[in-house]
Structures are given as C-alpha cells and as structure tokens.
Amino acid sequence: MSTHASDPLAALGSLPGVADSVDSVRKAVDRVYGHRIMRRRSTEITGEAALRGARGSAALSGADWALEEVRRRTDFGGDPEARVVGAALRLGSEAGQLLSIWRQSPLRVLARLHLVASGEPTDSTGRPRRDGEAVDEPLIEAPLPDAAEVEGRLDGLARLIIAGGDAPALVAAAVVHGELLALRPFTSYNGLIARTAERIVLIGSGLDPKAICPAEVGHAEQGADAYLAAFEGYLSGTAEGMAAWIAHCGRSVELGVRESTAVCEALQRGAA
C-alpha cells in the first residue's frame, strides 16, 4: 500500500476537519435511525436504499439510468450499460451477505464481489489482474499500479481490515474505497466494487447496520467531477488530500441519509 494508506487508520481521524465530518455523519445517521417509520418498516427502507445505491454507483460507472428504469427492468444482459446496472444491483444484494467473512478474509470477499459483478466466470474473474491485462474502468484515468504493487497493497489493506482498531467507520470506509479505486485490482467493475466495499465497512462497523444510508447515492449526487477531484486528494497522499477525500465520503453518506429520510417520509405519508 501507499504511505498514506499504510499509516494507522486512527491517525487519519485527527486530520483537520475529519473529526467534524465523522461527527456530522454520526448525527445524520442517528436521526434517520430514530425516524418513527423505522420501527415498523425498516426492511422496506433497506431494500429501497440498496436499489438507489446501485443506481448511483452505476451512474458513476457510466450507466446513468433513471431510478424507475432500474426498478422496472428485469433483463440486464444486453448492452454495456445494462450490464453495469445489473452488476451494481447484484453487488448491492450481495454486500450484506459477506459481513462475517469481511473481517477475517477481505480478499476473499473482494474476489467474490468481482465474480458477482461479472455474472459469468472467465479466466480473469475473481483474481487480481496480471501485468499486461487491460482494465475496463471508464471513470478513473489515474496511472495503474503494476501487478506486484497491487498484490502488496492489497495484502496491506487486508491486514488493516483484519487488525481492526479504533478508527471511525467513516475513515476506514473512505480508505478502503480510495485504495481500491487507486489499485483497480480487477480487469473490470473496480469502481462498483470499491463503492460496495465502502458500504460493507459502513454496515459491518455498526454505523449503518441496517444498510439504510447509501453513500453511493451521495457520490452520484455530488457528481463525477467532484468525485474525481476528491479522489485526486486520496492519490496525493497529503494530509489535506486525505482529509478532503474523507470529507467527500462523509458528505456522500449524509446525502444517502437524506435520500432514505425522504423514503421514510413518503412511507409515513402513505400510512397516514
């Protein structure tokens, strides 16, 4: 892993402005969990959050479909955009099933996510890419680390996840997301997988145990340009850059909270 990502995660929580982001996210999450409709219909809200999160993640990977189109479609095996949306939906459904494995074997989970996203196994499915293999990731144009660097940094990331620690969930999720975007360890679907891994960390940490705060919604709402600008901060490895990336991820969670709050309000009006 790079120097900035190999530092103890807890140290990132002391960067300027990060504590404010962490506190703001926690308050936002607590508010939506306290919504009265959550006591009776949390399963519906979880399902809607997964759908909207998948739509947002797919949008950043080049398939910006309307929510109702994502909801309506049943066939995702046709054109490239349909395959991206299908992959995002499958990943959203899979994320909650992998929590128990994540803390013991995150690399197994990442391999599984690539298999799920791909839909059909090929020679390159579920394993880190080799030197010379093309990577299909339309949004991220940063230079690709070579295979040896990918292997070393993935191992370092796995050790951080397994070790746990006291880092805030937002910080850990942002680092996992940023590192996977930087590495693009697979031949395809790396952006979708990075955002799914962020979701897994947020759920598994206990910050969002019911998976109702889809950060992918917020990443998409802030737009590709803001996403890439924040990611450049992660790649820079500077304190300011890392803090900006973590703050961007925090704002994305808050926007996901806002989305689910609106769903709660709509359900409450319907039940009135």
Coordinates of C-alpha atoms in Angstrom, one line a residue:
M1 CA 0.0 0.0 0.0
S2 CA 1.0 3.6 -0.4
T3 CA 2.4 5.5 2.6
H4 CA -0.8 7.4 3.3
A5 CA -2.9 4.2 3.4
S6 CA -0.4 2.3 5.4
D7 CA -0.5 4.8 8.3
P8 CA -2.7 3.7 11.2
L9 CA -6.3 4.5 10.2
A10 CA -6.9 6.0 13.6
A11 CA -4.3 8.7 12.9
L12 CA -6.4 9.9 9.9
G13 CA -9.2 10.7 12.3
S14 CA -7.1 13.5 13.7
L15 CA -6.6 15.3 10.4
P16 CA -8.0 18.8 10.3
G17 CA -11.8 18.7 9.6
V18 CA -12.1 14.9 9.7
A19 CA -13.5 14.8 13.3
D20 CA -16.2 17.3 12.2
S21 CA -17.1 15.0 9.2
V22 CA -17.2 12.0 11.5
D23 CA -19.5 13.8 14.0
S24 CA -21.7 15.2 11.3
V25 CA -22.2 11.7 9.7
R26 CA -22.9 10.1 13.1
K27 CA -25.6 12.7 13.9
A28 CA -27.2 12.3 10.4
V29 CA -27.3 8.5 10.7
D30 CA -28.7 8.7 14.2
R31 CA -31.5 10.9 13.0
V32 CA -32.7 8.6 10.3
Y33 CA -32.4 5.6 12.6
G34 CA -34.7 7.4 15.0
H35 CA -37.4 8.1 12.4
R36 CA -40.7 6.6 13.7
I37 CA -41.3 4.7 10.4
M38 CA -38.0 2.7 11.0
R39 CA -39.7 0.8 13.9
R40 CA -42.2 -0.8 11.5
R41 CA -40.8 -0.8 8.0
S42 CA -37.0 -0.8 8.2
T43 CA -36.9 -3.8 5.7
E44 CA -38.6 -1.7 3.0
I45 CA -36.2 1.2 3.6
T46 CA -33.2 -1.2 3.4
G47 CA -34.4 -2.5 0.1
E48 CA -35.1 0.9 -1.3
A49 CA -31.6 2.1 -0.2
A50 CA -30.0 -0.9 -2.0
L51 CA -31.9 0.0 -5.2
R52 CA -31.0 3.7 -5.0
G53 CA -27.4 3.0 -4.0
A54 CA -27.0 0.6 -7.0
R55 CA -28.4 3.2 -9.3
G56 CA -26.0 5.8 -8.0
S57 CA -23.0 3.6 -8.3
A58 CA -23.9 2.5 -11.8
A59 CA -24.2 6.2 -12.8
L60 CA -20.6 6.9 -11.8
S61 CA -19.6 3.9 -13.9
G62 CA -21.2 5.3 -17.0
A63 CA -24.8 3.9 -16.8
D64 CA -26.8 6.9 -15.5
W65 CA -30.3 5.5 -15.6
A66 CA -33.4 6.9 -14.1
L67 CA -34.4 5.2 -10.8
E68 CA -37.7 3.9 -12.3
E69 CA -35.9 2.4 -15.2
V70 CA -33.7 0.5 -12.8
R71 CA -36.7 -0.6 -10.8
R72 CA -38.6 -1.7 -13.9
R73 CA -36.0 -3.6 -15.8
T74 CA -35.6 -7.3 -15.4
D75 CA -33.1 -8.1 -18.2
F76 CA -29.6 -6.7 -17.6
G77 CA -27.7 -8.9 -20.1
G78 CA -27.8 -6.8 -23.1
D79 CA -25.8 -3.6 -23.9
P80 CA -22.8 -2.5 -21.8
E81 CA -24.9 0.0 -19.7
A82 CA -27.4 -2.7 -18.8
R83 CA -24.6 -5.0 -17.7
V84 CA -23.2 -2.2 -15.4
V85 CA -26.6 -1.6 -13.8
G86 CA -27.1 -5.4 -13.4
A87 CA -23.7 -5.7 -11.8
A88 CA -24.4 -2.8 -9.4
L89 CA -27.8 -4.4 -8.4
R90 CA -26.2 -7.8 -7.8
L91 CA -23.4 -6.2 -5.7
G92 CA -25.9 -4.3 -3.6
S93 CA -27.8 -7.6 -2.8
E94 CA -24.6 -9.4 -2.0
A95 CA -23.0 -6.9 0.3
G96 CA -24.9 -7.8 3.4
Q97 CA -24.2 -11.5 2.9
L98 CA -20.5 -11.0 3.2
L99 CA -20.1 -9.2 6.5
S100 CA -19.0 -12.2 8.6
I101 CA -16.2 -13.0 6.1
W102 CA -15.0 -9.5 5.5
R103 CA -13.2 -9.1 8.9
Q104 CA -11.5 -12.5 8.6
S105 CA -10.8 -12.6 4.8
P106 CA -11.4 -9.4 3.0
L107 CA -9.5 -10.6 -0.1
R108 CA -12.0 -13.5 -0.4
V109 CA -14.8 -11.0 -0.3
L110 CA -13.3 -8.8 -3.0
A111 CA -12.8 -11.9 -5.2
R112 CA -16.4 -12.8 -4.6
L113 CA -17.6 -9.3 -5.4
H114 CA -15.8 -9.4 -8.8
L115 CA -17.4 -12.8 -9.6
V116 CA -20.8 -11.4 -8.6
A117 CA -20.3 -8.3 -10.7
S118 CA -19.1 -10.2 -13.7
G119 CA -22.0 -12.5 -13.7
E120 CA -20.1 -15.2 -15.6
P121 CA -16.7 -16.6 -14.7
T122 CA -13.8 -16.0 -17.1
D123 CA -10.1 -16.6 -16.8
S124 CA -9.7 -13.2 -15.1
T125 CA -12.7 -13.3 -12.8
G126 CA -12.1 -13.1 -9.1
R127 CA -8.4 -12.7 -9.1
P128 CA -6.1 -9.7 -9.2
R129 CA -5.1 -8.6 -12.7
R130 CA -1.8 -9.5 -14.2
D131 CA 0.6 -7.2 -15.9
G132 CA -0.5 -6.5 -19.5
E133 CA -4.2 -7.2 -18.8
A134 CA -6.5 -4.4 -19.9
V135 CA -8.6 -2.7 -17.2
D136 CA -12.1 -1.5 -18.1
E137 CA -12.8 1.4 -15.8
P138 CA -14.3 4.3 -17.7
L139 CA -14.2 7.0 -14.9
I140 CA -10.8 6.6 -13.4
E141 CA -7.8 7.5 -15.5
A142 CA -5.1 7.6 -12.9
P143 CA -2.0 5.5 -13.8
L144 CA -2.4 1.8 -13.0
P145 CA -0.1 0.3 -10.4
D146 CA 1.7 -2.9 -11.7
A147 CA 0.6 -6.3 -10.6
A148 CA 3.3 -6.6 -7.9
E149 CA 2.3 -3.3 -6.3
V150 CA -1.4 -4.3 -6.5
E151 CA -0.6 -7.6 -4.6
G152 CA 1.4 -5.8 -2.0
R153 CA -1.0 -3.1 -1.3
L154 CA -4.0 -5.5 -1.3
D155 CA -2.2 -7.5 1.4
G156 CA -1.6 -4.4 3.4
L157 CA -5.2 -3.3 3.1
A158 CA -6.3 -6.8 4.2
R159 CA -4.0 -6.6 7.2
L160 CA -5.5 -3.3 8.2
I161 CA -9.1 -4.6 7.9
I162 CA -8.3 -7.8 9.9
A163 CA -6.5 -5.9 12.6
G164 CA -9.5 -3.6 13.2
G165 CA -8.7 -0.8 15.5
D166 CA -10.3 2.4 16.8
A167 CA -10.6 4.3 13.6
P168 CA -14.0 5.8 12.9
A169 CA -16.1 3.9 10.5
L170 CA -16.2 6.7 8.0
V171 CA -12.4 6.9 7.9
A172 CA -12.0 3.1 7.4
A173 CA -14.6 3.1 4.7
A174 CA -13.1 6.0 2.9
V175 CA -9.6 4.4 2.9
V176 CA -10.9 1.1 1.6
H177 CA -12.9 2.8 -1.1
G178 CA -9.9 5.1 -2.1
E179 CA -7.4 2.3 -2.1
L180 CA -9.4 0.0 -4.3
L181 CA -10.0 2.9 -6.8
A182 CA -6.3 3.6 -6.8
L183 CA -5.4 -0.1 -7.4
R184 CA -8.2 -1.1 -9.7
P185 CA -7.2 -4.7 -8.9
F186 CA -9.5 -6.5 -11.3
T187 CA -10.0 -6.2 -15.0
S188 CA -13.5 -4.8 -14.7
Y189 CA -16.1 -3.3 -12.3
N190 CA -13.5 -1.8 -10.0
G191 CA -15.5 1.3 -9.2
L192 CA -18.6 -0.7 -8.4
I193 CA -16.6 -3.0 -6.2
A194 CA -14.8 -0.1 -4.4
R195 CA -18.1 1.5 -3.6
T196 CA -19.6 -1.8 -2.4
A197 CA -16.6 -2.3 -0.2
E198 CA -17.2 1.1 1.3
R199 CA -20.8 0.0 2.0
I200 CA -19.6 -3.2 3.6
V201 CA -17.4 -1.3 6.0
L202 CA -20.1 1.2 7.0
I203 CA -22.6 -1.7 7.7
G204 CA -20.1 -4.0 9.4
S205 CA -18.7 -1.3 11.6
G206 CA -22.1 -0.7 13.2
L207 CA -22.5 2.8 11.9
D208 CA -25.2 1.7 9.4
P209 CA -26.2 -1.9 10.5
K210 CA -29.5 -1.9 8.6
A211 CA -27.8 -0.6 5.4
I212 CA -30.2 2.4 5.0
C213 CA -27.6 5.1 4.3
P214 CA -26.4 4.5 0.7
A215 CA -23.2 6.6 0.2
E216 CA -23.4 5.7 -3.5
V217 CA -26.4 8.0 -3.8
G218 CA -24.3 10.8 -2.4
H219 CA -21.3 10.1 -4.6
A220 CA -23.5 10.3 -7.7
E221 CA -25.4 13.3 -6.5
Q222 CA -22.2 15.3 -6.0
G223 CA -21.2 14.3 -9.5
A224 CA -18.3 12.7 -11.3
D225 CA -16.1 15.8 -11.3
A226 CA -16.3 16.2 -7.5
Y227 CA -15.7 12.5 -7.0
L228 CA -12.6 12.6 -9.2
A229 CA -11.3 15.8 -7.6
A230 CA -11.7 14.3 -4.1
F231 CA -10.1 11.1 -5.3
E232 CA -7.1 13.1 -6.5
G233 CA -6.7 14.1 -2.9
Y234 CA -6.5 10.5 -1.9
L235 CA -3.9 9.8 -4.5
S236 CA -1.8 12.8 -3.4
G237 CA -1.2 11.2 0.0
T238 CA -1.1 14.6 1.6
A239 CA -2.9 15.3 4.9
E240 CA -5.1 17.9 3.1
G241 CA -5.9 15.5 0.3
M242 CA -6.8 12.6 2.6
A243 CA -9.0 14.9 4.7
A244 CA -10.8 16.1 1.6
W245 CA -11.4 12.6 0.4
I246 CA -12.8 11.5 3.8
A247 CA -15.0 14.6 3.9
H248 CA -16.3 13.9 0.4
C249 CA -17.2 10.3 1.5
G250 CA -18.8 11.7 4.7
R251 CA -20.9 14.1 2.7
S252 CA -21.9 11.2 0.4
V253 CA -23.2 9.3 3.4
E254 CA -25.1 12.3 4.6
L255 CA -26.8 12.7 1.2
G256 CA -27.6 9.0 1.3
V257 CA -29.2 9.6 4.7
R258 CA -31.2 12.4 3.2
E259 CA -32.5 10.1 0.5
S260 CA -33.6 7.4 3.0
T261 CA -35.2 10.1 5.1
A262 CA -37.3 11.1 2.1
V263 CA -38.3 7.5 1.7
C264 CA -39.3 7.3 5.3
E265 CA -41.4 10.5 4.9
A266 CA -43.1 9.1 1.9
L267 CA -43.9 5.8 3.6
Q268 CA -45.2 7.7 6.6
R269 CA -47.5 9.8 4.4
G270 CA -48.8 6.7 2.7
A271 CA -49.5 5.1 6.1
A272 CA -51.3 8.1 7.5

